[in-house]
Amino acid sequence: MLQLTTARLHGTFNVVNGLWPLIHMRSFEAVFGPKKDKWLVRTVAGLLVANGLVQLAARDTPHSLEQARNVGLGTATTLAAIDVAYAPRGRISKMYLLDAVAEVAWILSWLLAKRRGS
């Protein structure tokens, strides 16, 4: 049950964060800084929505939970790596370091849920 709950929570997080710049780019830029390539922001946002929907569709079966976990870990690891690689250098806003913390928390949540085997 813990893995299914993690899938639902992480899926919701990804959908909400993906929809944000698609719905209101101005407020997204107010928090994370101006974006030169808005097409790229929208592309990543769309992928986050898609990944989140996969997680939200998870069922309480081993195969479905494995898929949700793999999508979740892949998404969180990729975003955290980009955040940590580029925010300290000033290539992206330092606000992305807060996102890195959230992504690491998702990674740890998935690992804990898997370890508990539920």
PDB file of C-alpha atoms in Angstrom:
ATOM      1  CA  MET A   1       0.000   0.000   0.000  1.00  0.00           C
ATOM      2  CA  LEU A   2       2.900   2.384   0.703  1.00  0.00           C
ATOM      3  CA  GLN A   3       4.135   2.129  -2.895  1.00  0.00           C
ATOM      4  CA  LEU A   4       0.664   2.866  -4.265  1.00  0.00           C
ATOM      5  CA  THR A   5       0.345   5.865  -1.955  1.00  0.00           C
ATOM      6  CA  THR A   6       3.784   7.077  -3.034  1.00  0.00           C
ATOM      7  CA  ALA A   7       2.781   6.687  -6.688  1.00  0.00           C
ATOM      8  CA  ARG A   8      -0.381   8.716  -6.156  1.00  0.00           C
ATOM      9  CA  LEU A   9       1.337  11.474  -4.186  1.00  0.00           C
ATOM     10  CA  HIS A  10       4.310  11.731  -6.518  1.00  0.00           C
ATOM     11  CA  GLY A  11       2.036  11.583  -9.556  1.00  0.00           C
ATOM     12  CA  THR A  12      -0.031  14.452  -8.197  1.00  0.00           C
ATOM     13  CA  PHE A  13       3.138  16.446  -7.474  1.00  0.00           C
ATOM     14  CA  ASN A  14       4.372  15.918 -11.039  1.00  0.00           C
ATOM     15  CA  VAL A  15       1.037  16.757 -12.668  1.00  0.00           C
ATOM     16  CA  VAL A  16       0.606  19.940 -10.618  1.00  0.00           C
ATOM     17  CA  ASN A  17       4.180  21.087 -11.229  1.00  0.00           C
ATOM     18  CA  GLY A  18       3.899  20.251 -14.910  1.00  0.00           C
ATOM     19  CA  LEU A  19       0.621  22.101 -15.342  1.00  0.00           C
ATOM     20  CA  TRP A  20       1.842  25.234 -13.594  1.00  0.00           C
ATOM     21  CA  PRO A  21       3.937  26.734 -16.440  1.00  0.00           C
ATOM     22  CA  LEU A  22       1.437  25.492 -19.016  1.00  0.00           C
ATOM     23  CA  ILE A  23      -1.379  27.363 -17.295  1.00  0.00           C
ATOM     24  CA  HIS A  24       0.445  30.454 -15.997  1.00  0.00           C
ATOM     25  CA  MET A  25       3.984  30.978 -17.287  1.00  0.00           C
ATOM     26  CA  ARG A  26       4.201  34.432 -15.712  1.00  0.00           C
ATOM     27  CA  SER A  27       3.851  33.156 -12.120  1.00  0.00           C
ATOM     28  CA  PHE A  28       6.202  30.257 -12.868  1.00  0.00           C
ATOM     29  CA  GLU A  29       8.831  32.728 -14.083  1.00  0.00           C
ATOM     30  CA  ALA A  30       8.225  34.951 -11.056  1.00  0.00           C
ATOM     31  CA  VAL A  31       9.357  32.065  -8.842  1.00  0.00           C
ATOM     32  CA  PHE A  32      11.982  30.356 -11.006  1.00  0.00           C
ATOM     33  CA  GLY A  33      13.242  33.281 -13.052  1.00  0.00           C
ATOM     34  CA  PRO A  34      12.690  34.397 -16.643  1.00  0.00           C
ATOM     35  CA  LYS A  35      12.930  31.748 -19.335  1.00  0.00           C
ATOM     36  CA  LYS A  36      14.556  32.370 -22.691  1.00  0.00           C
ATOM     37  CA  ASP A  37      13.327  29.136 -24.281  1.00  0.00           C
ATOM     38  CA  LYS A  38       9.696  28.873 -23.240  1.00  0.00           C
ATOM     39  CA  TRP A  39       9.208  26.004 -25.691  1.00  0.00           C
ATOM     40  CA  LEU A  40      11.662  23.958 -23.607  1.00  0.00           C
ATOM     41  CA  VAL A  41       9.843  24.795 -20.359  1.00  0.00           C
ATOM     42  CA  ARG A  42       6.580  23.692 -21.983  1.00  0.00           C
ATOM     43  CA  THR A  43       8.182  20.490 -23.268  1.00  0.00           C
ATOM     44  CA  VAL A  44       9.483  19.526 -19.822  1.00  0.00           C
ATOM     45  CA  ALA A  45       6.144  20.530 -18.293  1.00  0.00           C
ATOM     46  CA  GLY A  46       4.277  18.263 -20.694  1.00  0.00           C
ATOM     47  CA  LEU A  47       6.596  15.376 -19.887  1.00  0.00           C
ATOM     48  CA  LEU A  48       6.029  15.937 -16.161  1.00  0.00           C
ATOM     49  CA  VAL A  49       2.270  15.826 -16.690  1.00  0.00           C
ATOM     50  CA  ALA A  50       2.594  12.615 -18.723  1.00  0.00           C
ATOM     51  CA  ASN A  51       4.847  10.991 -16.120  1.00  0.00           C
ATOM     52  CA  GLY A  52       2.517  12.036 -13.327  1.00  0.00           C
ATOM     53  CA  LEU A  53      -0.488  10.575 -15.128  1.00  0.00           C
ATOM     54  CA  VAL A  54       1.334   7.248 -15.473  1.00  0.00           C
ATOM     55  CA  GLN A  55       1.975   7.279 -11.733  1.00  0.00           C
ATOM     56  CA  LEU A  56      -1.640   8.185 -10.963  1.00  0.00           C
ATOM     57  CA  ALA A  57      -2.825   5.280 -13.115  1.00  0.00           C
ATOM     58  CA  ALA A  58      -0.827   2.773 -11.045  1.00  0.00           C
ATOM     59  CA  ARG A  59      -2.672  -0.194  -9.605  1.00  0.00           C
ATOM     60  CA  ASP A  60      -1.784  -2.333  -6.613  1.00  0.00           C
ATOM     61  CA  THR A  61      -0.034  -5.028  -8.646  1.00  0.00           C
ATOM     62  CA  PRO A  62       3.703  -5.766  -8.695  1.00  0.00           C
ATOM     63  CA  HIS A  63       4.105  -4.874 -12.387  1.00  0.00           C
ATOM     64  CA  SER A  64       2.110  -1.644 -12.161  1.00  0.00           C
ATOM     65  CA  LEU A  65       3.913  -0.519  -9.010  1.00  0.00           C
ATOM     66  CA  GLU A  66       7.276  -1.281 -10.614  1.00  0.00           C
ATOM     67  CA  GLN A  67       6.357   0.900 -13.592  1.00  0.00           C
ATOM     68  CA  ALA A  68       5.218   3.756 -11.352  1.00  0.00           C
ATOM     69  CA  ARG A  69       8.378   3.446  -9.244  1.00  0.00           C
ATOM     70  CA  ASN A  70      10.645   3.414 -12.309  1.00  0.00           C
ATOM     71  CA  VAL A  71       8.928   6.477 -13.766  1.00  0.00           C
ATOM     72  CA  GLY A  72       9.094   8.213 -10.395  1.00  0.00           C
ATOM     73  CA  LEU A  73      12.738   7.409  -9.734  1.00  0.00           C
ATOM     74  CA  GLY A  74      13.770   8.281 -13.280  1.00  0.00           C
ATOM     75  CA  THR A  75      11.931  11.581 -13.212  1.00  0.00           C
ATOM     76  CA  ALA A  76      13.124  12.613  -9.749  1.00  0.00           C
ATOM     77  CA  THR A  77      16.732  11.581 -10.401  1.00  0.00           C
ATOM     78  CA  THR A  78      16.880  13.452 -13.697  1.00  0.00           C
ATOM     79  CA  LEU A  79      15.354  16.634 -12.285  1.00  0.00           C
ATOM     80  CA  ALA A  80      17.547  16.558  -9.163  1.00  0.00           C
ATOM     81  CA  ALA A  81      20.686  16.056 -11.256  1.00  0.00           C
ATOM     82  CA  ILE A  82      19.845  19.009 -13.509  1.00  0.00           C
ATOM     83  CA  ASP A  83      18.954  21.191 -10.519  1.00  0.00           C
ATOM     84  CA  VAL A  84      22.213  20.394  -8.717  1.00  0.00           C
ATOM     85  CA  ALA A  85      24.363  20.688 -11.834  1.00  0.00           C
ATOM     86  CA  TYR A  86      23.051  24.024 -13.090  1.00  0.00           C
ATOM     87  CA  ALA A  87      21.674  26.046 -10.154  1.00  0.00           C
ATOM     88  CA  PRO A  88      25.008  26.476  -8.319  1.00  0.00           C
ATOM     89  CA  ARG A  89      26.614  27.762 -11.542  1.00  0.00           C
ATOM     90  CA  GLY A  90      23.872  30.325 -12.044  1.00  0.00           C
ATOM     91  CA  ARG A  91      22.673  28.777 -15.300  1.00  0.00           C
ATOM     92  CA  ILE A  92      19.241  28.341 -13.695  1.00  0.00           C
ATOM     93  CA  SER A  93      17.725  30.038 -10.649  1.00  0.00           C
ATOM     94  CA  LYS A  94      18.940  29.027  -7.201  1.00  0.00           C
ATOM     95  CA  MET A  95      15.254  28.295  -6.485  1.00  0.00           C
ATOM     96  CA  TYR A  96      15.801  25.036  -8.348  1.00  0.00           C
ATOM     97  CA  LEU A  97      17.868  23.863  -5.381  1.00  0.00           C
ATOM     98  CA  LEU A  98      14.589  23.701  -3.444  1.00  0.00           C
ATOM     99  CA  ASP A  99      13.232  21.499  -6.200  1.00  0.00           C
ATOM    100  CA  ALA A 100      16.342  19.320  -5.861  1.00  0.00           C
ATOM    101  CA  VAL A 101      15.500  18.813  -2.181  1.00  0.00           C
ATOM    102  CA  ALA A 102      11.953  17.797  -3.114  1.00  0.00           C
ATOM    103  CA  GLU A 103      13.210  15.408  -5.809  1.00  0.00           C
ATOM    104  CA  VAL A 104      15.662  13.769  -3.396  1.00  0.00           C
ATOM    105  CA  ALA A 105      12.778  13.380  -0.936  1.00  0.00           C
ATOM    106  CA  TRP A 106      10.797  11.551  -3.667  1.00  0.00           C
ATOM    107  CA  ILE A 107      13.770   9.294  -4.378  1.00  0.00           C
ATOM    108  CA  LEU A 108      14.063   8.436  -0.682  1.00  0.00           C
ATOM    109  CA  SER A 109      10.297   7.897  -0.449  1.00  0.00           C
ATOM    110  CA  TRP A 110      10.381   5.402  -3.325  1.00  0.00           C
ATOM    111  CA  LEU A 111      13.374   3.574  -1.870  1.00  0.00           C
ATOM    112  CA  LEU A 112      11.725   3.373   1.549  1.00  0.00           C
ATOM    113  CA  ALA A 113       8.429   2.173   0.069  1.00  0.00           C
ATOM    114  CA  LYS A 114      10.244  -0.505  -1.946  1.00  0.00           C
ATOM    115  CA  ARG A 115      12.268  -1.597   1.071  1.00  0.00           C
ATOM    116  CA  ARG A 116       9.135  -2.018   3.124  1.00  0.00           C
ATOM    117  CA  GLY A 117       7.788  -4.138   0.293  1.00  0.00           C
ATOM    118  CA  SER A 118       4.307  -2.755   0.345  1.00  0.00           C
TER     119      SER A 118
END
